[in-house]
PDB file of C-alpha atoms in Angstrom:
ATOM      1  CA  UNK A 528     140.010 -87.643 212.876  1.00  0.00           C
ATOM      2  CA  UNK A 529     138.837 -87.204 209.300  1.00  0.00           C
ATOM      3  CA  UNK A 530     142.038 -86.942 207.291  1.00  0.00           C
ATOM      4  CA  UNK A 531     145.758 -87.242 207.915  1.00  0.00           C
ATOM      5  CA  UNK A 532     148.341 -86.443 205.261  1.00  0.00           C
ATOM      6  CA  UNK A 533     151.031 -84.181 203.894  1.00  0.00           C
ATOM      7  CA  UNK A 534     150.251 -80.625 202.850  1.00  0.00           C
ATOM      8  CA  UNK A 535     150.495 -81.506 199.152  1.00  0.00           C
ATOM      9  CA  UNK A 536     147.833 -84.190 199.719  1.00  0.00           C
ATOM     10  CA  UNK A 537     145.496 -81.996 201.761  1.00  0.00           C
ATOM     11  CA  UNK A 538     146.013 -78.814 199.769  1.00  0.00           C
ATOM     12  CA  UNK A 539     143.534 -79.577 196.989  1.00  0.00           C
ATOM     13  CA  UNK A 540     140.801 -80.340 199.536  1.00  0.00           C
ATOM     14  CA  UNK A 541     141.417 -77.353 201.794  1.00  0.00           C
ATOM     15  CA  UNK A 542     140.086 -74.456 199.658  1.00  0.00           C
ATOM     16  CA  UNK A 543     136.728 -76.107 198.803  1.00  0.00           C
ATOM     17  CA  UNK A 544     136.417 -77.144 202.441  1.00  0.00           C
ATOM     18  CA  UNK A 545     136.945 -73.537 203.571  1.00  0.00           C
ATOM     19  CA  UNK A 546     134.473 -72.190 201.025  1.00  0.00           C
ATOM     20  CA  UNK A 547     131.790 -74.559 202.261  1.00  0.00           C
ATOM     21  CA  UNK A 548     132.681 -73.897 205.887  1.00  0.00           C
ATOM     22  CA  UNK A 549     132.468 -70.118 205.453  1.00  0.00           C
ATOM     23  CA  UNK A 550     129.234 -70.174 203.464  1.00  0.00           C
ATOM     24  CA  UNK A 551     126.141 -68.777 205.146  1.00  0.00           C
ATOM     25  CA  UNK A 552     124.289 -72.080 205.179  1.00  0.00           C
ATOM     26  CA  UNK A 553     122.502 -72.472 208.510  1.00  0.00           C
ATOM     27  CA  UNK A 554     122.862 -76.263 208.449  1.00  0.00           C
ATOM     28  CA  UNK A 555     126.588 -76.202 207.701  1.00  0.00           C
ATOM     29  CA  UNK A 556     129.393 -77.462 209.873  1.00  0.00           C
ATOM     30  CA  UNK A 557     130.472 -74.892 212.471  1.00  0.00           C
ATOM     31  CA  UNK A 558     133.657 -76.421 213.882  1.00  0.00           C
ATOM     32  CA  UNK A 559     136.921 -77.389 212.222  1.00  0.00           C
ATOM     33  CA  UNK A 560     140.070 -78.605 213.964  1.00  0.00           C
ATOM     34  CA  UNK A 561     143.440 -78.623 212.193  1.00  0.00           C
ATOM     35  CA  UNK A 562     146.672 -80.037 213.589  1.00  0.00           C
ATOM     36  CA  UNK A 563     149.646 -78.711 211.675  1.00  0.00           C
ATOM     37  CA  UNK A 564     153.062 -80.059 212.652  1.00  0.00           C
ATOM     38  CA  UNK A 565     155.102 -77.589 210.583  1.00  0.00           C
ATOM     39  CA  UNK A 566     154.973 -73.843 211.244  1.00  0.00           C
ATOM     40  CA  UNK A 567     155.664 -72.882 207.605  1.00  0.00           C
ATOM     41  CA  UNK A 568     152.872 -75.114 206.349  1.00  0.00           C
ATOM     42  CA  UNK A 569     150.587 -73.669 209.019  1.00  0.00           C
ATOM     43  CA  UNK A 570     151.340 -70.165 207.746  1.00  0.00           C
ATOM     44  CA  UNK A 571     150.377 -71.195 204.207  1.00  0.00           C
ATOM     45  CA  UNK A 572     147.049 -72.538 205.480  1.00  0.00           C
ATOM     46  CA  UNK A 573     146.436 -69.384 207.537  1.00  0.00           C
ATOM     47  CA  UNK A 574     147.229 -67.234 204.496  1.00  0.00           C
ATOM     48  CA  UNK A 575     144.662 -69.190 202.466  1.00  0.00           C
ATOM     49  CA  UNK A 576     142.167 -68.905 205.288  1.00  0.00           C
ATOM     50  CA  UNK A 577     142.614 -65.116 205.454  1.00  0.00           C
ATOM     51  CA  UNK A 578     141.944 -64.855 201.722  1.00  0.00           C
ATOM     52  CA  UNK A 579     138.816 -67.006 202.034  1.00  0.00           C
ATOM     53  CA  UNK A 580     137.545 -64.989 205.009  1.00  0.00           C
ATOM     54  CA  UNK A 581     137.959 -61.739 203.058  1.00  0.00           C
ATOM     55  CA  UNK A 582     136.216 -63.127 199.969  1.00  0.00           C
ATOM     56  CA  UNK A 583     133.332 -64.380 202.142  1.00  0.00           C
ATOM     57  CA  UNK A 584     133.014 -60.895 203.702  1.00  0.00           C
ATOM     58  CA  UNK A 585     133.529 -62.304 207.180  1.00  0.00           C
ATOM     59  CA  UNK A 586     135.311 -60.848 210.183  1.00  0.00           C
ATOM     60  CA  UNK A 587     138.053 -62.778 211.925  1.00  0.00           C
ATOM     61  CA  UNK A 588     138.004 -62.989 215.710  1.00  0.00           C
ATOM     62  CA  UNK A 589     141.456 -64.208 216.702  1.00  0.00           C
ATOM     63  CA  UNK A 590     142.242 -65.920 220.004  1.00  0.00           C
ATOM     64  CA  UNK A 591     145.186 -67.845 221.368  1.00  0.00           C
ATOM     65  CA  UNK A 592     144.459 -71.123 223.098  1.00  0.00           C
ATOM     66  CA  UNK A 593     145.414 -69.625 226.449  1.00  0.00           C
ATOM     67  CA  UNK A 594     142.720 -66.941 225.986  1.00  0.00           C
ATOM     68  CA  UNK A 595     139.814 -69.349 225.480  1.00  0.00           C
ATOM     69  CA  UNK A 596     137.970 -69.398 228.805  1.00  0.00           C
ATOM     70  CA  UNK A 597     134.516 -70.535 229.944  1.00  0.00           C
ATOM     71  CA  UNK A 598     132.878 -67.159 229.169  1.00  0.00           C
ATOM     72  CA  UNK A 599     134.137 -67.262 225.567  1.00  0.00           C
ATOM     73  CA  UNK A 600     132.980 -70.859 225.234  1.00  0.00           C
ATOM     74  CA  UNK A 601     129.505 -69.776 226.378  1.00  0.00           C
ATOM     75  CA  UNK A 602     129.476 -67.170 223.576  1.00  0.00           C
ATOM     76  CA  UNK A 603     130.178 -69.890 221.025  1.00  0.00           C
ATOM     77  CA  UNK A 604     127.330 -72.086 222.213  1.00  0.00           C
ATOM     78  CA  UNK A 605     124.896 -69.304 223.096  1.00  0.00           C
ATOM     79  CA  UNK A 606     124.425 -68.169 219.525  1.00  0.00           C
ATOM     80  CA  UNK A 607     125.635 -65.184 217.595  1.00  0.00           C
ATOM     81  CA  UNK A 608     124.832 -61.809 219.031  1.00  0.00           C
ATOM     82  CA  UNK A 609     123.657 -58.921 216.922  1.00  0.00           C
ATOM     83  CA  UNK A 610     127.199 -57.971 215.900  1.00  0.00           C
ATOM     84  CA  UNK A 611     128.685 -61.488 215.763  1.00  0.00           C
ATOM     85  CA  UNK A 612     126.796 -62.888 212.782  1.00  0.00           C
ATOM     86  CA  UNK A 613     129.635 -62.274 210.316  1.00  0.00           C
ATOM     87  CA  UNK A 614     132.392 -63.515 212.603  1.00  0.00           C
ATOM     88  CA  UNK A 615     134.565 -66.556 212.298  1.00  0.00           C
ATOM     89  CA  UNK A 616     136.567 -67.524 215.345  1.00  0.00           C
ATOM     90  CA  UNK A 617     140.153 -68.555 214.751  1.00  0.00           C
ATOM     91  CA  UNK A 618     141.954 -70.111 217.714  1.00  0.00           C
ATOM     92  CA  UNK A 619     145.722 -70.515 217.335  1.00  0.00           C
ATOM     93  CA  UNK A 620     147.877 -72.776 219.518  1.00  0.00           C
ATOM     94  CA  UNK A 621     144.709 -74.552 220.608  1.00  0.00           C
ATOM     95  CA  UNK A 622     146.756 -77.214 222.390  1.00  0.00           C
ATOM     96  CA  UNK A 623     147.413 -74.561 225.055  1.00  0.00           C
ATOM     97  CA  UNK A 624     143.731 -74.343 226.005  1.00  0.00           C
ATOM     98  CA  UNK A 625     142.989 -75.477 229.531  1.00  0.00           C
ATOM     99  CA  UNK A 626     142.184 -79.190 229.725  1.00  0.00           C
ATOM    100  CA  UNK A 627     138.669 -78.547 231.042  1.00  0.00           C
ATOM    101  CA  UNK A 628     137.941 -76.226 228.094  1.00  0.00           C
ATOM    102  CA  UNK A 629     139.049 -78.893 225.601  1.00  0.00           C
ATOM    103  CA  UNK A 630     136.877 -81.476 227.367  1.00  0.00           C
ATOM    104  CA  UNK A 631     133.887 -79.105 227.192  1.00  0.00           C
ATOM    105  CA  UNK A 632     134.586 -78.394 223.523  1.00  0.00           C
ATOM    106  CA  UNK A 633     134.496 -82.111 222.737  1.00  0.00           C
ATOM    107  CA  UNK A 634     131.056 -82.340 224.354  1.00  0.00           C
ATOM    108  CA  UNK A 635     129.695 -79.126 222.846  1.00  0.00           C
ATOM    109  CA  UNK A 636     131.260 -79.400 219.393  1.00  0.00           C
ATOM    110  CA  UNK A 637     127.940 -79.981 217.628  1.00  0.00           C
ATOM    111  CA  UNK A 638     126.188 -77.178 219.581  1.00  0.00           C
ATOM    112  CA  UNK A 639     128.538 -74.409 218.460  1.00  0.00           C
ATOM    113  CA  UNK A 640     126.630 -71.691 216.640  1.00  0.00           C
ATOM    114  CA  UNK A 641     129.484 -69.563 215.253  1.00  0.00           C
ATOM    115  CA  UNK A 642     132.107 -70.872 212.816  1.00  0.00           C
ATOM    116  CA  UNK A 643     135.258 -71.878 214.732  1.00  0.00           C
ATOM    117  CA  UNK A 644     138.579 -73.098 213.367  1.00  0.00           C
ATOM    118  CA  UNK A 645     141.104 -74.354 215.889  1.00  0.00           C
ATOM    119  CA  UNK A 646     144.730 -74.690 214.830  1.00  0.00           C
ATOM    120  CA  UNK A 647     146.751 -77.072 216.959  1.00  0.00           C
ATOM    121  CA  UNK A 648     150.536 -76.694 216.627  1.00  0.00           C
ATOM    122  CA  UNK A 649     151.406 -79.810 218.586  1.00  0.00           C
ATOM    123  CA  UNK A 650     149.795 -83.124 219.363  1.00  0.00           C
ATOM    124  CA  UNK A 651     148.243 -83.616 222.786  1.00  0.00           C
ATOM    125  CA  UNK A 652     146.077 -86.249 224.455  1.00  0.00           C
ATOM    126  CA  UNK A 653     143.327 -83.738 225.160  1.00  0.00           C
ATOM    127  CA  UNK A 654     142.744 -82.700 221.551  1.00  0.00           C
ATOM    128  CA  UNK A 655     141.445 -86.160 220.557  1.00  0.00           C
ATOM    129  CA  UNK A 656     138.284 -85.865 218.484  1.00  0.00           C
ATOM    130  CA  UNK A 657     138.688 -82.117 217.963  1.00  0.00           C
ATOM    131  CA  UNK A 658     141.064 -82.604 215.000  1.00  0.00           C
ATOM    132  CA  UNK A 659     139.509 -83.037 211.553  1.00  0.00           C
ATOM    133  CA  UNK A 660     142.677 -82.521 209.510  1.00  0.00           C
ATOM    134  CA  UNK A 661     146.140 -83.591 210.617  1.00  0.00           C
ATOM    135  CA  UNK A 662     148.750 -82.023 208.380  1.00  0.00           C
ATOM    136  CA  UNK A 663     151.895 -84.054 208.897  1.00  0.00           C
ATOM    137  CA  UNK A 664     155.255 -82.348 208.863  1.00  0.00           C
ATOM    138  CA  UNK A 665     157.545 -83.245 205.974  1.00  0.00           C
ATOM    139  CA  UNK A 666     160.095 -85.984 206.479  1.00  0.00           C
ATOM    140  CA  UNK A 667     163.766 -85.224 205.674  1.00  0.00           C
ATOM    141  CA  UNK A 668     163.603 -87.141 202.375  1.00  0.00           C
ATOM    142  CA  UNK A 669     160.505 -85.174 201.234  1.00  0.00           C
ATOM    143  CA  UNK A 670     162.355 -81.882 200.800  1.00  0.00           C
ATOM    144  CA  UNK A 671     161.894 -81.722 197.028  1.00  0.00           C
ATOM    145  CA  UNK A 672     158.130 -82.239 197.306  1.00  0.00           C
ATOM    146  CA  UNK A 673     157.922 -79.533 199.962  1.00  0.00           C
ATOM    147  CA  UNK A 674     160.003 -77.054 197.919  1.00  0.00           C
ATOM    148  CA  UNK A 675     157.832 -77.756 194.846  1.00  0.00           C
ATOM    149  CA  UNK A 676     154.682 -77.210 196.885  1.00  0.00           C
ATOM    150  CA  UNK A 677     155.926 -73.907 198.344  1.00  0.00           C
ATOM    151  CA  UNK A 678     157.069 -72.687 194.919  1.00  0.00           C
ATOM    152  CA  UNK A 679     153.678 -73.482 193.410  1.00  0.00           C
ATOM    153  CA  UNK A 680     151.846 -71.914 196.348  1.00  0.00           C
ATOM    154  CA  UNK A 681     153.911 -68.725 196.085  1.00  0.00           C
ATOM    155  CA  UNK A 682     153.646 -68.718 192.287  1.00  0.00           C
ATOM    156  CA  UNK A 683     157.406 -68.948 191.778  1.00  0.00           C
ATOM    157  CA  UNK A 684     158.681 -70.716 188.678  1.00  0.00           C
ATOM    158  CA  UNK A 685     161.387 -73.172 189.680  1.00  0.00           C
ATOM    159  CA  UNK A 686     162.935 -76.019 187.708  1.00  0.00           C
ATOM    160  CA  UNK A 687     163.832 -79.502 188.942  1.00  0.00           C
ATOM    161  CA  UNK A 688     167.545 -78.726 189.312  1.00  0.00           C
ATOM    162  CA  UNK A 689     166.828 -75.665 191.468  1.00  0.00           C
ATOM    163  CA  UNK A 690     164.339 -77.677 193.513  1.00  0.00           C
ATOM    164  CA  UNK A 691     166.932 -80.366 194.169  1.00  0.00           C
ATOM    165  CA  UNK A 692     169.591 -77.775 195.085  1.00  0.00           C
ATOM    166  CA  UNK A 693     167.254 -76.061 197.571  1.00  0.00           C
ATOM    167  CA  UNK A 694     166.200 -79.397 199.065  1.00  0.00           C
ATOM    168  CA  UNK A 695     169.823 -80.405 199.610  1.00  0.00           C
ATOM    169  CA  UNK A 696     170.424 -77.203 201.583  1.00  0.00           C
ATOM    170  CA  UNK A 697     167.165 -77.322 203.510  1.00  0.00           C
TER     171      UNK A 697
END
């Protein structure tokens, strides 16, 4: 695992990471695993990812973990086809992939030829080395930090008193 932290710690690193990941460099990294413990934080990251995919003029190929089978895995390793060169694969609920698929992914991670981002919604033994970024869920006493982060992310002006009031009713 590369990095574990709260969304407000990871946030500044995430956009440059996505830009580099989505660039057309042949030598670039092709696989990124993200474990996100909080569904609202996950949605923020997915929103950012969508914006980055659009600005990079890429196409999103969306799969759920339960849909990733051996034939799809072969496509990832076999190289991009004629129409796949602008695709980025996004796999949601990756913890629901079959155990044998996750084991194969661990072995083939460096051989993947198309950009793949796997979002894990829950921790599992099988995910192991597939997670690069672990976005921890906020603790109950971190409500004000979370509200401030969401307000900034959504470009909503909010003062400290309003932040505290919202955090108390969270």
